[in-house]
Coordinates of C-alpha atoms in Angstrom, one line a residue:
X243 CA -75.3 59.0 -2.0
X244 CA -75.9 62.4 -3.4
X245 CA -75.4 63.5 -7.1
X246 CA -72.6 65.7 -6.1
X247 CA -70.7 62.7 -4.3
X248 CA -71.3 60.5 -7.1
X249 CA -69.7 62.8 -9.6
X250 CA -66.7 63.3 -7.2
X251 CA -66.3 59.6 -7.0
X252 CA -66.5 59.2 -10.8
X253 CA -64.0 62.0 -11.3
X254 CA -61.4 60.3 -8.8
X255 CA -61.8 57.0 -10.3
X256 CA -61.1 58.4 -13.8
X257 CA -58.2 60.3 -12.6
X258 CA -56.6 57.1 -11.3
X259 CA -56.9 55.1 -14.5
X260 CA -54.0 56.5 -16.1
X261 CA -51.9 57.1 -13.1
X262 CA -48.4 55.3 -12.9
X263 CA -47.7 52.4 -10.7
X264 CA -45.2 52.5 -7.8
X265 CA -42.4 50.2 -7.8
X266 CA -43.8 48.1 -5.0
X267 CA -47.0 47.2 -7.0
X268 CA -47.4 43.6 -7.0
X269 CA -48.4 43.7 -10.8
X270 CA -45.0 45.2 -11.7
X271 CA -42.9 43.3 -9.4
X272 CA -44.5 39.7 -9.8
X273 CA -47.0 39.9 -12.6
X274 CA -49.8 39.6 -10.0
X275 CA -52.9 40.5 -11.8
X276 CA -55.1 40.3 -14.9
X277 CA -56.1 42.2 -17.9
X278 CA -58.5 42.5 -20.7
X279 CA -58.2 43.7 -24.4
X280 CA -61.7 44.8 -25.5
X281 CA -62.8 46.0 -29.0
X282 CA -65.0 49.0 -28.8
X283 CA -67.1 50.0 -31.7
X284 CA -68.6 53.5 -31.6
X285 CA -68.4 53.6 -27.8
X286 CA -69.8 50.4 -27.4
X287 CA -67.6 47.4 -25.9
X288 CA -68.3 44.1 -27.7
X289 CA -68.5 40.9 -25.7
X290 CA -68.4 43.2 -22.7
X291 CA -70.0 40.7 -20.4
X292 CA -67.7 38.0 -21.5
X293 CA -64.7 40.1 -20.6
X294 CA -66.0 41.2 -17.2
X295 CA -66.8 37.3 -16.5
X296 CA -63.2 36.4 -17.2
X297 CA -61.7 39.5 -15.4
X298 CA -63.9 38.5 -12.3
X299 CA -62.8 34.8 -12.6
X300 CA -59.1 35.8 -12.7
X301 CA -59.4 38.3 -9.8
X302 CA -61.0 35.5 -7.8
X303 CA -58.5 32.8 -8.5
X304 CA -55.6 35.1 -7.7
X305 CA -57.2 36.2 -4.4
X306 CA -57.8 39.8 -5.6
X307 CA -61.2 41.9 -5.0
X308 CA -63.0 42.5 -8.0
X309 CA -63.2 46.1 -9.1
X310 CA -66.6 47.6 -8.7
X311 CA -69.2 47.8 -11.5
X312 CA -69.0 51.5 -11.1
X313 CA -65.2 51.6 -11.6
X314 CA -65.4 49.4 -14.6
X315 CA -68.1 51.4 -16.3
X316 CA -66.0 54.5 -15.7
X317 CA -63.2 52.7 -17.6
X318 CA -65.4 53.3 -20.7
X319 CA -64.9 57.1 -20.4
X320 CA -61.3 56.9 -21.7
X321 CA -62.7 55.9 -25.2
X322 CA -63.4 58.5 -27.8
X323 CA -66.8 57.0 -28.6
X324 CA -66.5 57.0 -32.4
X325 CA -64.8 54.3 -34.8
X326 CA -63.0 51.3 -33.6
X327 CA -60.8 51.3 -30.5
X328 CA -59.2 48.8 -28.2
X329 CA -59.8 49.3 -24.7
X330 CA -57.2 47.6 -22.3
X331 CA -58.0 47.0 -18.6
X332 CA -55.4 46.1 -16.1
X333 CA -55.9 45.0 -12.5
X334 CA -52.9 44.6 -10.5
X335 CA -52.4 43.1 -7.1
X336 CA -51.7 46.6 -5.6
X337 CA -48.9 47.2 -3.0
X338 CA -48.3 45.3 0.4
X339 CA -47.3 42.1 1.7
X340 CA -43.8 41.0 2.3
X341 CA -42.1 39.4 -0.7
X342 CA -44.2 36.8 -2.4
X343 CA -46.7 37.0 0.7
X344 CA -49.9 38.7 -0.2
X345 CA -51.3 41.4 2.1
X346 CA -54.2 40.2 4.2
X347 CA -56.6 42.6 2.6
X348 CA -55.5 43.3 -1.0
X349 CA -56.1 46.8 -2.6
X350 CA -56.0 46.3 -6.4
X351 CA -55.2 49.1 -8.9
X352 CA -57.4 49.5 -12.0
X353 CA -55.9 51.0 -14.9
X354 CA -57.5 51.6 -18.4
X355 CA -56.1 52.9 -21.7
X356 CA -57.9 53.2 -25.3
X357 CA -56.2 53.2 -28.6
X358 CA -57.3 53.4 -32.1
X359 CA -57.8 50.2 -34.0
X360 CA -58.0 49.3 -37.8
X361 CA -59.1 45.9 -38.8
X362 CA -56.6 43.6 -40.6
X363 CA -58.5 42.7 -43.5
X364 CA -55.3 41.3 -45.4
X365 CA -54.9 38.8 -42.6
X366 CA -58.7 37.8 -42.7
X367 CA -58.0 36.4 -46.1
X368 CA -55.2 34.1 -44.8
X369 CA -52.0 34.0 -43.2
X370 CA -48.6 32.1 -42.7
X371 CA -48.0 30.8 -39.1
X372 CA -45.2 28.8 -37.7
X373 CA -44.8 26.4 -35.1
X374 CA -42.8 27.8 -32.1
X375 CA -39.8 26.2 -30.5
X376 CA -40.9 27.3 -27.0
X377 CA -43.1 24.7 -25.2
X378 CA -45.7 26.3 -22.8
X379 CA -45.9 25.1 -19.1
X380 CA -48.7 23.3 -17.8
X381 CA -50.4 24.9 -14.7
X382 CA -53.9 24.3 -14.2
X383 CA -54.1 26.9 -11.3
X384 CA -53.5 29.6 -14.0
X385 CA -54.9 27.9 -17.0
X386 CA -57.6 29.8 -19.0
X387 CA -56.9 33.3 -17.2
X388 CA -55.5 36.3 -19.0
X389 CA -53.1 37.1 -16.2
X390 CA -50.2 39.7 -16.4
X391 CA -47.4 37.3 -16.5
X392 CA -47.2 36.5 -20.3
X393 CA -43.3 35.7 -20.5
X394 CA -43.9 32.6 -22.4
X395 CA -46.0 34.4 -25.1
X396 CA -43.2 37.0 -25.5
X397 CA -40.4 34.6 -25.6
X398 CA -42.5 32.7 -28.4
X399 CA -43.1 35.8 -30.4
X400 CA -39.5 36.8 -30.4
X401 CA -38.7 33.7 -32.5
X402 CA -39.5 35.1 -35.8
X403 CA -39.0 38.5 -37.4
X404 CA -40.4 37.8 -40.9
X405 CA -43.4 40.0 -41.4
X406 CA -44.8 37.5 -43.5
X407 CA -45.5 35.3 -40.7
X408 CA -48.4 36.6 -38.8
X409 CA -48.8 34.1 -35.7
X410 CA -46.9 31.2 -34.1
X411 CA -48.5 28.0 -32.6
X412 CA -47.8 26.9 -29.1
X413 CA -47.5 23.3 -27.8
X414 CA -46.9 21.7 -24.5
X415 CA -43.7 19.7 -23.7
X416 CA -46.0 16.5 -24.7
X417 CA -46.5 18.1 -28.2
X418 CA -50.4 18.9 -27.4
X419 CA -51.7 22.0 -29.3
X420 CA -52.6 25.0 -26.9
X421 CA -53.2 28.2 -28.9
X422 CA -51.4 30.9 -30.9
X423 CA -49.0 33.5 -29.3
X424 CA -52.1 36.1 -28.9
X425 CA -54.9 34.2 -30.3
X426 CA -57.0 30.8 -29.9
X427 CA -56.8 28.0 -32.3
X428 CA -59.3 26.0 -34.0
X429 CA -59.9 23.6 -36.8
X430 CA -62.6 22.1 -38.7
X431 CA -62.8 18.2 -39.9
X432 CA -65.6 15.9 -40.9
X433 CA -68.4 18.4 -40.1
X434 CA -66.9 19.3 -36.6
X435 CA -65.0 22.3 -35.2
X436 CA -62.2 21.5 -32.7
X437 CA -60.2 23.4 -30.1
X438 CA -57.4 22.5 -27.7
X439 CA -58.2 22.1 -24.1
X440 CA -57.4 25.0 -21.9
X441 CA -57.7 23.3 -18.5
X442 CA -53.9 23.0 -18.1
X443 CA -52.4 25.9 -20.1
X444 CA -53.5 28.7 -22.5
X445 CA -55.9 31.7 -22.4
X446 CA -59.6 31.1 -22.6
X447 CA -60.4 33.7 -25.1
X448 CA -63.9 35.6 -24.8
X449 CA -64.6 35.1 -28.8
X450 CA -64.0 31.3 -28.3
X451 CA -66.4 31.0 -25.5
X452 CA -69.0 33.1 -27.3
X453 CA -68.6 30.9 -30.1
X454 CA -69.0 27.8 -28.0
X455 CA -72.5 29.2 -27.0
X456 CA -73.4 29.5 -31.0
X457 CA -72.2 26.3 -32.5
X458 CA -70.7 22.8 -31.3
X459 CA -66.9 23.1 -30.7
X460 CA -65.2 20.2 -29.2
X461 CA -62.1 20.7 -26.8
X462 CA -59.5 18.0 -27.6
X463 CA -56.1 17.0 -26.8
X464 CA -54.4 16.7 -29.9
X465 CA -51.0 17.3 -31.9
X466 CA -50.0 18.9 -35.1
X467 CA -51.1 15.9 -37.1
X468 CA -54.7 16.9 -36.3
X469 CA -54.0 20.1 -38.2
X470 CA -52.5 18.4 -41.2
X471 CA -55.8 16.4 -41.5
X472 CA -58.0 19.5 -41.0
X473 CA -59.9 21.1 -44.0
X474 CA -59.8 24.5 -42.3
X475 CA -57.7 26.1 -39.5
X476 CA -58.0 29.2 -37.9
X477 CA -56.8 31.5 -35.1
X478 CA -58.9 34.1 -33.6
X479 CA -59.4 36.6 -30.8
X480 CA -62.1 39.0 -29.9
X481 CA -60.2 42.2 -31.2
X482 CA -58.9 40.7 -34.6
X483 CA -61.6 38.2 -35.5
X484 CA -60.8 35.1 -37.4
X485 CA -57.7 34.6 -39.5
X486 CA -57.6 31.5 -41.6
X487 CA -54.4 29.6 -42.0
X488 CA -53.1 29.1 -45.5
X489 CA -49.6 28.0 -44.6
X490 CA -48.0 26.4 -41.6
X491 CA -44.2 26.4 -41.2
X492 CA -42.0 24.6 -38.9
X493 CA -39.6 26.5 -36.7
X494 CA -37.0 25.6 -39.1
X495 CA -39.0 27.3 -42.0
X496 CA -39.9 24.0 -43.6
X497 CA -43.6 23.8 -44.9
X498 CA -45.6 21.4 -42.9
X499 CA -49.2 21.9 -44.3
X500 CA -51.2 24.3 -46.6
X501 CA -54.8 24.9 -46.9
X502 CA -56.4 26.7 -50.1
X503 CA -60.2 26.5 -49.9
X504 CA -61.2 30.0 -49.1
X505 CA -64.7 29.4 -50.0
X506 CA -65.2 26.4 -47.5
X507 CA -68.8 26.6 -46.1
X508 CA -67.7 26.1 -42.6
X509 CA -65.4 29.0 -42.7
X510 CA -68.0 31.2 -44.3
X511 CA -70.5 30.2 -41.6
X512 CA -67.8 30.8 -38.8
X513 CA -67.1 34.2 -40.2
X514 CA -70.7 35.2 -40.1
X515 CA -71.3 34.2 -36.6
X516 CA -68.0 36.2 -35.5
X517 CA -69.0 39.2 -37.5
X518 CA -72.2 39.3 -35.4
X519 CA -70.7 38.5 -32.3
X520 CA -68.2 41.8 -32.9
X521 CA -70.9 44.0 -34.0
X522 CA -69.5 44.1 -37.6
X523 CA -71.9 46.1 -39.9
X524 CA -73.4 44.1 -42.7
X525 CA -72.1 44.9 -46.4

């Protein structure tokens, strides 16, 4: 391939990233597709390989071709290249097929957008969360993926408007913990970190997976009683980092649990690891 042809291909890819979606796009019509939200620091995507691995896994499980490495690299061009940004990548199922029947040879659409980002340092000092009334469905075929159909999360997030409440915890119909509306959940007790199993529901966050490679985290099927007995409870994702819970409310507003030990060594160690994983400068 000549240099001119390579340049033309990259220009075409770049031009397509901001294009609108036609009405018949399967991502728009059925939520068929996957997405990633990636923290970019001075032009460098954090946990890039983890995000690409999850995007690849999601595409394959949905039966979609994985975007080429060249196309994904071009997505970084939408970033300004300085400061903090959040890059959102979306892969839709493309057009074709009849009704729910997918086309024999899908042609996915790749879209990308970058937005400036400011770290919420107040939330990193501790938040109030609530238990959501909505119960998430268990579907192993989609569990762990960041697919485009997030209606459960949307409905759960509509349950509160109080700005003092930063997150909502999601459980299954059998009252097993899953995650927060937009973050993973973890807690520390008796020298061990725990997090919910995500093989039936929930999103397998890239920060959570990266953490599991750094320190022991046990995946369990447990309910709210485990949080009440915990020394530290946190929610986390690869954009916001770690938010410790200080107060947990029931859906009715009744206090369920409180945590006040901001200097817990397990939390301090977790924050140090996350700062390194997200490329934060040492202060």
